[in-house]
């Protein structure tokens, strides 16, 4: 690779960690996209002349490899058709629902699979080209599960790690996928396969034994050729310093006070912040809140629900249907219980600056995180980190990965149990300050000592030793 050279540390992810920004004069430059993963890996990138292989986010976009202060960037082009088949199709309409408990039915199409395989080959080839002899390659997430095996066949010298950001299902669900063996063998190309929860790692081990020649010996899967693969949980986290800095910024705190006034200074602000995704349990949350208003347990003067729903995957049909359903529900609740100038639910279909999000977290008395299934859920960890004032209560679904770590301080719920969810919301609204502070302290101790830097270090230390 000409001017860019090779790297001893390579990240491979669906997206590059930069966005193209067009200046007023029409010229274009790249700006680092916000995100904990890139921030956590940036120091490693700087130390090892790192390179990041990924797609720019636009069809047929193939800029030459270029460098930022932290790393080299290698763009993998995708055609509009590949985006439809590999990304919107196999990644987001087959794998995403399959790995999230088939909340909507996964679709299996052979042409989607073919595109997935071809695109994975392209990512692997780009990584093989940029990696130094014996380099460490860190592959991210469900869009690229075949990369480890393809890359190993091209470059047996590499040390390959893979991390799955979403859940990994049990055999009862995973066995549906017509290409189950190929996906498992794809992942087994890695030396280390990381998951969010212990249960996901156990599911993977069981499936590898069931559908491939692998055998679990002590902690490792041993393959037919004798190679060893380690599957383990590495619960991901957030940039604690960044959220703390914003939470302590006087402007952010003033904005939080303004938000409270703007929603009419109710006794309780309940908050949801999610990508508009059917995994996040937004409808269950709305149903519970609507019923509390309906049976008179709360009034719109007592409590409002602020729901930020960030637009997501708008070209995938299930997301269009979900949007209609959620907006119908919000409209009904406001129609039934709102008054002029006093909606019961403030629904915001929009994405916000980080500072505004943290102001919302600071304004909320009850953070309602009710996914039906979620790899981790970073919003829960961001809420806890933002509450340097030890106020506020986290209501957290037991089906979020975060429940493994935050179960002591959060109020855990089963979001399918609407009566239970209603009781928990009431309990969270009525909790006294001392108990809330005690719970928040427990939560904060854990998140502050387990930030994303620690996650990256843990993963890479185990990978290097593998
Ligand atoms: C996947 C897994 C796993 C949200 N709205 C805005 C905005 N956000 C930020 C949040 C948070 C992130 O996006 C969302 O992270 P989550 O973890 O909640 O959810 P997914 O997007 O589904 O992420 C998940 C994660 O990967 C990491 O491994 O935890 O389980 O599904 O940081 O604050 N950020 C900005 N504006 C918004 O409007 N700037």
Coordinates of C-alpha atoms and ligand atoms in Angstrom, one line a residue:
X1 CA 0.0 0.0 0.0
X2 CA 1.8 3.1 -1.3
X3 CA 2.3 6.1 1.0
X4 CA 0.2 4.7 3.8
X5 CA 2.4 1.7 4.7
X6 CA 1.4 -1.2 6.9
X7 CA 0.3 -1.2 10.5
X8 CA 0.9 -3.5 13.5
X9 CA -2.6 -2.8 14.8
X10 CA -5.7 -2.8 12.5
X11 CA -9.3 -2.3 13.4
X12 CA -11.9 -3.6 10.9
X13 CA -15.5 -2.3 11.3
X14 CA -18.4 -1.7 9.1
X15 CA -18.0 2.1 9.3
X16 CA -14.9 4.2 9.4
X17 CA -14.8 6.4 12.5
X18 CA -15.0 9.6 10.4
X19 CA -17.7 11.6 8.7
X20 CA -17.2 13.7 5.5
X21 CA -17.9 17.3 6.2
X22 CA -18.5 19.8 3.3
X23 CA -17.3 23.3 4.1
X24 CA -19.2 26.4 2.8
X25 CA -16.6 26.8 0.0
X26 CA -17.6 23.3 -1.2
X27 CA -14.4 21.6 -0.1
X28 CA -14.6 18.3 1.8
X29 CA -12.7 17.1 4.9
X30 CA -13.1 14.3 7.4
X31 CA -14.1 14.8 11.0
X32 CA -13.9 12.1 13.6
X33 CA -17.3 10.7 14.4
X34 CA -18.3 10.7 18.1
X35 CA -18.1 7.3 19.7
X36 CA -16.6 5.5 22.6
X37 CA -15.0 2.8 20.6
X38 CA -12.8 5.1 18.4
X39 CA -11.9 7.2 21.5
X40 CA -10.8 4.1 23.4
X41 CA -8.8 2.7 20.6
X42 CA -7.2 6.0 19.6
X43 CA -4.2 5.8 22.0
X44 CA -3.6 2.2 20.8
X45 CA -3.8 3.5 17.3
X46 CA -1.2 6.2 18.0
X47 CA 1.2 3.8 19.7
X48 CA 1.1 1.2 17.0
X49 CA 0.7 3.3 13.8
X50 CA -2.8 1.9 13.6
X51 CA -5.1 1.6 10.6
X52 CA -8.9 1.4 10.5
X53 CA -10.6 -0.4 7.7
X54 CA -14.3 0.5 7.0
X55 CA -17.0 1.9 4.8
X56 CA -17.5 5.7 4.5
X57 CA -21.3 5.4 4.7
X58 CA -21.9 6.6 1.1
X59 CA -22.5 4.3 -1.9
X60 CA -19.6 3.7 -4.3
X61 CA -17.3 5.9 -2.2
X62 CA -13.7 4.8 -2.4
X63 CA -11.3 7.6 -1.4
X64 CA -7.6 6.7 -1.4
X65 CA -6.2 5.6 2.0
X66 CA -5.6 8.7 4.1
X67 CA -4.2 9.6 7.5
X68 CA -5.5 11.5 10.5
X69 CA -3.4 12.4 13.5
X70 CA -4.3 9.1 15.2
X71 CA -4.5 6.5 12.4
X72 CA -4.6 5.6 8.8
X73 CA -8.0 5.1 7.2
X74 CA -8.7 2.5 4.5
X75 CA -12.1 2.9 2.8
X76 CA -13.9 -0.2 1.6
X77 CA -16.4 0.7 -1.1
X78 CA -19.9 -0.6 -1.2
X79 CA -22.3 -0.3 -4.1
X80 CA -25.9 0.8 -3.6
X81 CA -26.9 -2.8 -4.3
X82 CA -24.5 -4.1 -1.7
X83 CA -25.8 -1.7 0.9
X84 CA -29.3 -3.0 0.2
X85 CA -28.3 -6.7 0.3
X86 CA -25.4 -6.9 2.8
X87 CA -26.1 -4.0 5.2
X88 CA -29.9 -3.3 5.2
X89 CA -30.6 -7.0 4.2
X90 CA -28.5 -9.6 5.8
X91 CA -27.0 -7.5 8.6
X92 CA -30.1 -5.6 9.7
X93 CA -33.1 -7.7 8.5
X94 CA -31.5 -11.2 9.1
X95 CA -28.9 -11.1 11.8
X96 CA -30.1 -8.2 13.9
X97 CA -33.6 -9.7 14.6
X98 CA -32.2 -13.2 14.8
X99 CA -29.7 -12.2 17.5
X100 CA -32.3 -10.2 19.4
X101 CA -34.7 -13.0 20.2
X102 CA -36.5 -12.8 16.8
X103 CA -38.6 -9.9 18.1
X104 CA -39.5 -9.4 14.5
X105 CA -39.1 -12.4 12.1
X106 CA -35.6 -12.6 10.5
X107 CA -35.7 -12.9 6.7
X108 CA -33.5 -15.5 5.0
X109 CA -32.6 -14.6 1.4
X110 CA -29.8 -16.4 -0.5
X111 CA -28.9 -13.2 -2.4
X112 CA -28.4 -11.3 0.8
X113 CA -26.1 -14.1 2.1
X114 CA -24.1 -14.0 -1.1
X115 CA -23.6 -10.3 -0.8
X116 CA -22.7 -10.6 2.9
X117 CA -20.0 -13.2 2.0
X118 CA -18.6 -11.1 -0.8
X119 CA -18.5 -7.9 1.2
X120 CA -16.8 -9.8 4.1
X121 CA -14.2 -11.0 1.6
X122 CA -13.5 -7.4 0.6
X123 CA -13.1 -6.2 4.1
X124 CA -10.8 -9.1 4.9
X125 CA -8.7 -8.4 1.8
X126 CA -8.3 -4.8 2.7
X127 CA -7.2 -5.8 6.2
X128 CA -4.8 -8.4 4.9
X129 CA -3.2 -5.7 2.7
X130 CA -2.6 -3.2 5.4
X131 CA -1.5 -5.5 8.3
X132 CA 2.2 -5.8 9.2
X133 CA 3.7 -9.2 9.7
X134 CA 2.3 -10.6 13.0
X135 CA 0.0 -7.6 13.4
X136 CA -3.0 -7.6 15.8
X137 CA -6.3 -7.2 13.9
X138 CA -9.5 -6.3 15.9
X139 CA -12.7 -7.0 14.0
X140 CA -16.0 -5.5 15.1
X141 CA -19.5 -6.8 15.2
X142 CA -22.2 -8.7 13.4
X143 CA -21.7 -7.3 9.9
X144 CA -18.3 -8.9 9.7
X145 CA -18.5 -12.3 11.2
X146 CA -16.8 -14.0 8.3
X147 CA -13.8 -11.8 8.3
X148 CA -11.7 -13.6 10.9
X149 CA -11.7 -16.9 9.0
X150 CA -11.1 -15.3 5.6
X151 CA -8.4 -13.2 7.0
X152 CA -6.7 -16.1 8.7
X153 CA -6.7 -18.0 5.4
X154 CA -4.9 -15.1 3.7
X155 CA -2.6 -14.2 6.6
X156 CA -2.0 -17.0 9.1
X157 CA 0.6 -14.9 10.8
X158 CA -1.9 -12.4 12.3
X159 CA -3.4 -12.3 15.7
X160 CA -7.1 -11.9 15.2
X161 CA -9.7 -10.7 17.8
X162 CA -13.4 -10.3 17.2
X163 CA -16.0 -8.5 19.4
X164 CA -19.7 -8.8 19.0
X165 CA -21.6 -5.7 20.3
X166 CA -25.0 -7.4 20.2
X167 CA -26.3 -10.5 21.9
X168 CA -25.5 -14.0 20.7
X169 CA -28.5 -16.3 20.7
X170 CA -29.0 -19.8 22.0
X171 CA -29.1 -22.8 19.6
X172 CA -32.9 -22.8 19.6
X173 CA -32.8 -19.6 17.6
X174 CA -29.4 -19.6 16.0
X175 CA -30.1 -23.0 14.4
X176 CA -32.7 -21.3 12.1
X177 CA -30.0 -19.6 10.0
X178 CA -29.3 -21.6 6.8
X179 CA -25.6 -20.6 6.9
X180 CA -25.1 -21.3 10.6
X181 CA -22.0 -23.4 10.1
X182 CA -20.4 -20.8 7.9
X183 CA -21.0 -18.0 10.4
X184 CA -19.6 -20.1 13.3
X185 CA -16.6 -21.1 11.3
X186 CA -16.1 -17.4 10.3
X187 CA -15.9 -16.4 13.9
X188 CA -13.7 -19.4 14.8
X189 CA -11.1 -17.8 12.5
X190 CA -10.3 -15.5 15.5
X191 CA -8.0 -16.2 18.4
X192 CA -10.3 -14.4 20.8
X193 CA -14.1 -14.0 20.3
X194 CA -15.5 -11.4 22.7
X195 CA -19.1 -11.0 23.8
X196 CA -21.0 -8.6 26.1
X197 CA -22.3 -11.3 28.5
X198 CA -21.1 -14.7 29.8
X199 CA -24.3 -16.2 28.5
X200 CA -23.5 -15.2 24.9
X201 CA -20.0 -16.7 25.2
X202 CA -21.6 -19.9 26.5
X203 CA -24.1 -19.9 23.6
X204 CA -21.3 -19.6 21.1
X205 CA -19.2 -22.4 22.7
X206 CA -22.3 -24.7 22.7
X207 CA -23.1 -23.9 19.0
X208 CA -19.5 -24.3 17.9
X209 CA -19.5 -27.8 19.4
X210 CA -22.9 -28.6 17.9
X211 CA -22.3 -27.4 14.3
X212 CA -18.5 -27.4 13.8
X213 CA -15.8 -29.8 14.7
X214 CA -14.8 -27.7 17.7
X215 CA -14.5 -29.3 21.2
X216 CA -14.5 -27.3 24.4
X217 CA -11.4 -28.3 26.4
X218 CA -11.0 -26.4 29.7
X219 CA -11.6 -22.8 28.7
X220 CA -10.9 -23.1 25.0
X221 CA -12.5 -24.4 21.9
X222 CA -10.1 -26.7 20.2
X223 CA -10.5 -27.0 16.4
X224 CA -9.9 -29.9 14.1
X225 CA -6.4 -28.6 13.2
X226 CA -5.5 -28.2 16.9
X227 CA -5.8 -24.4 16.9
X228 CA -7.3 -22.9 20.1
X229 CA -10.0 -20.2 20.2
X230 CA -11.1 -18.4 23.4
X231 CA -14.7 -17.1 23.8
X232 CA -15.2 -14.7 26.7
X233 CA -17.3 -11.8 27.9
X234 CA -15.9 -8.3 27.9
X235 CA -18.8 -6.0 28.9
X236 CA -18.3 -2.8 26.9
X237 CA -18.6 0.7 28.6
X238 CA -18.5 4.4 27.9
X239 CA -16.2 7.4 28.0
X240 CA -16.7 8.2 31.6
X241 CA -14.4 11.3 31.5
X242 CA -16.3 12.9 28.6
X243 CA -19.7 12.4 30.1
X244 CA -18.5 13.6 33.5
X245 CA -17.0 16.7 32.0
X246 CA -20.3 17.5 30.2
X247 CA -22.3 16.7 33.4
X248 CA -20.3 19.2 35.4
X249 CA -20.3 21.9 32.8
X250 CA -22.4 24.8 34.2
X251 CA -24.0 25.5 30.8
X252 CA -25.2 21.9 30.6
X253 CA -26.6 22.1 34.2
X254 CA -28.3 25.4 33.3
X255 CA -29.8 23.7 30.3
X256 CA -31.0 20.8 32.4
X257 CA -32.9 23.3 34.6
X258 CA -34.4 25.0 31.5
X259 CA -35.5 21.6 30.2
X260 CA -37.4 21.0 33.5
X261 CA -39.1 24.4 33.2
X262 CA -39.9 23.8 29.6
X263 CA -41.8 20.6 30.3
X264 CA -43.8 22.4 33.0
X265 CA -41.7 21.5 36.1
X266 CA -43.6 18.3 36.9
X267 CA -42.7 16.4 40.0
X268 CA -41.2 13.6 37.9
X269 CA -39.5 13.6 34.6
X270 CA -39.2 10.1 33.1
X271 CA -36.8 9.8 30.2
X272 CA -36.1 7.4 27.4
X273 CA -33.2 7.8 25.0
X274 CA -32.9 5.2 22.3
X275 CA -32.4 4.6 18.6
X276 CA -35.9 4.0 17.3
X277 CA -35.4 0.2 17.2
X278 CA -37.9 -2.6 18.0
X279 CA -35.3 -4.1 20.4
X280 CA -35.5 -1.1 22.8
X281 CA -39.0 -1.8 24.3
X282 CA -40.3 1.8 23.6
X283 CA -43.8 0.5 23.1
X284 CA -43.8 -1.4 26.4
X285 CA -42.6 1.7 28.2
X286 CA -45.4 3.8 26.5
X287 CA -48.0 1.2 27.3
X288 CA -47.0 1.2 31.0
X289 CA -46.9 5.0 31.3
X290 CA -50.2 5.3 29.4
X291 CA -51.9 2.9 31.8
X292 CA -50.6 4.8 34.8
X293 CA -52.2 7.9 33.4
X294 CA -55.4 5.9 32.5
X295 CA -55.9 4.5 35.9
X296 CA -55.2 7.9 37.5
X297 CA -52.1 6.7 39.4
X298 CA -50.2 9.6 37.9
X299 CA -51.5 12.8 36.2
X300 CA -49.7 14.9 33.5
X301 CA -49.1 17.4 36.3
X302 CA -47.2 14.8 38.3
X303 CA -45.2 13.2 35.6
X304 CA -44.1 13.5 32.0
X305 CA -42.3 11.1 29.8
X306 CA -39.7 12.5 27.5
X307 CA -38.8 10.1 24.8
X308 CA -35.9 10.8 22.5
X309 CA -36.1 8.4 19.5
X310 CA -33.1 8.8 17.3
X311 CA -33.8 8.0 13.6
X312 CA -32.3 4.7 12.6
X313 CA -32.3 2.3 9.6
X314 CA -35.2 4.2 8.0
X315 CA -35.0 2.2 4.8
X316 CA -35.6 -1.1 6.6
X317 CA -39.4 -2.0 6.6
X318 CA -39.6 -3.1 10.2
X319 CA -38.3 0.3 11.3
X320 CA -40.9 2.1 9.2
X321 CA -43.7 0.0 10.8
X322 CA -42.2 0.5 14.3
X323 CA -42.2 4.3 13.8
X324 CA -45.9 4.2 12.8
X325 CA -46.8 2.1 15.8
X326 CA -44.8 4.2 18.3
X327 CA -46.2 7.5 16.9
X328 CA -49.8 6.1 17.0
X329 CA -49.3 5.2 20.7
X330 CA -47.8 8.6 21.5
X331 CA -50.7 10.4 19.7
X332 CA -53.3 8.3 21.6
X333 CA -51.7 9.0 25.0
X334 CA -51.5 12.7 24.3
X335 CA -55.0 12.8 22.9
X336 CA -56.4 11.0 25.9
X337 CA -54.5 12.6 28.7
X338 CA -52.7 15.8 27.4
X339 CA -54.0 19.3 27.8
X340 CA -53.2 22.5 25.9
X341 CA -49.6 23.2 26.5
X342 CA -49.2 20.0 28.6
X343 CA -48.6 16.9 26.6
X344 CA -48.1 13.7 28.7
X345 CA -45.4 12.4 26.4
X346 CA -42.8 14.6 24.8
X347 CA -41.7 12.6 21.8
X348 CA -38.6 13.8 19.9
X349 CA -37.8 12.0 16.7
X350 CA -34.4 13.5 16.3
X351 CA -30.8 13.2 17.2
X352 CA -29.0 15.6 19.5
X353 CA -25.6 17.0 20.4
X354 CA -23.9 15.2 23.2
X355 CA -24.2 18.2 25.5
X356 CA -28.0 18.3 25.0
X357 CA -28.2 14.6 25.7
X358 CA -26.3 14.9 29.0
X359 CA -28.6 17.9 29.9
X360 CA -31.5 15.6 29.4
X361 CA -29.9 12.9 31.6
X362 CA -29.3 15.5 34.3
X363 CA -33.0 16.7 34.0
X364 CA -34.5 13.2 34.4
X365 CA -35.7 11.8 37.7
X366 CA -36.2 8.3 36.3
X367 CA -34.2 6.9 33.4
X368 CA -36.4 4.2 31.8
X369 CA -34.3 1.7 29.9
X370 CA -36.6 -1.2 28.9
X371 CA -35.1 -3.1 26.0
X372 CA -36.6 -6.5 25.2
X373 CA -33.0 -7.6 24.3
X374 CA -29.8 -5.4 24.2
X375 CA -26.2 -6.3 23.9
X376 CA -25.2 -3.8 26.6
X377 CA -27.1 -0.5 26.6
X378 CA -24.7 2.4 26.9
X379 CA -27.4 4.9 27.7
X380 CA -27.9 3.3 31.1
X381 CA -24.2 3.7 31.9
X382 CA -24.2 7.3 30.6
X383 CA -27.1 8.2 32.9
X384 CA -25.3 6.9 35.9
X385 CA -22.1 8.7 35.0
X386 CA -24.0 12.0 34.4
X387 CA -25.5 11.9 37.9
X388 CA -22.6 13.3 39.8
X389 CA -25.3 14.8 42.0
X390 CA -26.3 11.3 43.1
X391 CA -29.9 12.0 42.2
X392 CA -32.2 10.1 39.9
X393 CA -33.1 6.4 39.6
X394 CA -32.3 3.9 36.8
X395 CA -35.1 1.5 35.8
X396 CA -33.3 -1.2 33.8
X397 CA -34.5 -4.2 31.8
X398 CA -33.0 -7.5 32.9
X399 CA -32.6 -8.2 29.2
X400 CA -30.0 -5.5 28.7
X401 CA -26.4 -6.7 29.1
X402 CA -25.9 -3.8 31.5
X403 CA -28.2 -5.7 34.0
X404 CA -25.3 -8.1 34.8
X405 CA -23.2 -5.2 36.2
X406 CA -25.8 -2.7 37.3
X407 CA -28.4 -5.0 39.0
X408 CA -27.5 -3.9 42.6
X409 CA -28.2 -0.2 42.2
X410 CA -30.8 -0.2 39.4
X411 CA -34.4 -1.2 39.7
X412 CA -34.6 -4.2 37.4
X413 CA -37.7 -4.9 35.4
X414 CA -39.1 -7.5 32.9
X415 CA -40.5 -5.1 30.3
X416 CA -43.0 -7.8 29.1
X417 CA -44.6 -7.7 32.5
X418 CA -46.5 -4.4 32.1
X419 CA -48.0 -4.5 35.7
X420 CA -44.5 -5.1 37.1
X421 CA -43.1 -2.3 35.0
X422 CA -45.9 0.1 36.2
X423 CA -45.1 -0.9 39.8
X424 CA -41.4 -0.3 39.3
X425 CA -42.0 3.1 37.6
X426 CA -44.2 4.2 40.6
X427 CA -41.5 2.9 43.1
X428 CA -38.8 4.8 41.2
X429 CA -40.9 8.0 41.3
X430 CA -41.5 7.6 45.0
X431 CA -38.1 6.5 46.2
X432 CA -36.7 8.8 48.9
X433 CA -33.5 10.8 48.3
X434 CA -31.4 8.7 50.7
X435 CA -32.2 5.4 48.9
X436 CA -31.8 7.0 45.5
X437 CA -28.4 8.3 46.5
X438 CA -27.3 5.0 47.9
X439 CA -28.3 3.2 44.7
X440 CA -26.7 5.8 42.5
X441 CA -23.4 5.5 44.5
X442 CA -23.3 1.7 43.9
X443 CA -24.0 2.2 40.2
X444 CA -21.4 5.0 39.8
X445 CA -18.7 3.0 41.6
X446 CA -19.0 0.3 39.1
X447 CA -19.2 2.3 35.9
X448 CA -16.4 4.7 36.9
X449 CA -14.1 1.9 37.6
X450 CA -15.1 0.0 34.4
X451 CA -14.9 2.6 31.6
X452 CA -14.3 1.9 27.9
X453 CA -10.5 2.3 28.2
X454 CA -10.4 -0.5 30.7
X455 CA -12.6 -2.6 28.3
X456 CA -10.1 -2.0 25.4
X457 CA -7.1 -2.8 27.6
X458 CA -8.7 -6.0 28.9
X459 CA -9.6 -7.2 25.5
X460 CA -6.3 -6.4 23.9
X461 CA -4.3 -7.9 26.8
X462 CA -6.1 -11.2 26.5
X463 CA -5.8 -11.1 22.7
X464 CA -2.1 -10.5 22.8
X465 CA -1.6 -13.4 25.3
X466 CA -3.9 -15.7 23.2
Ligands
LIG1 C1 -25.1 -1.3 20.0 C2 -25.8 -2.4 20.8 C3 -24.3 -1.9 22.8 C4 -28.4 8.0 21.2 N1 -29.1 9.1 20.6 C5 -28.2 10.0 20.4 C6 -26.9 9.6 20.7 N2 -27.1 8.4 21.2 C7 -25.9 7.6 21.7 C8 -26.2 7.1 23.2 C9 -25.3 5.9 23.3 C10 -25.3 5.3 21.9 O1 -25.8 6.4 21.0 C11 -26.3 4.2 21.8 O2 -25.8 3.1 22.4 P1 -26.6 1.9 23.0 O3 -25.7 1.0 23.7 O4 -27.7 2.4 23.8 O5 -27.3 1.2 21.7 P2 -27.0 0.7 20.2 O6 -26.9 1.9 19.3 O7 -28.1 -0.2 19.9 O8 -25.6 0.0 20.2 C12 -25.8 -2.1 22.3 C13 -23.6 -0.9 21.9 O9 -23.7 -1.3 20.5 C14 -22.1 -0.9 22.2 O10 -21.5 -2.1 22.2 O11 -24.3 -1.3 24.1 O12 -26.4 -3.1 23.1 O13 -27.1 -2.6 20.4 O14 -23.9 6.3 23.5 O15 -25.8 8.2 24.0 N3 -25.8 10.3 20.6 C15 -25.9 11.6 20.1 N4 -27.1 12.1 19.7 C16 -28.3 11.3 19.8 O16 -29.4 11.8 19.5 N5 -24.8 12.4 19.9

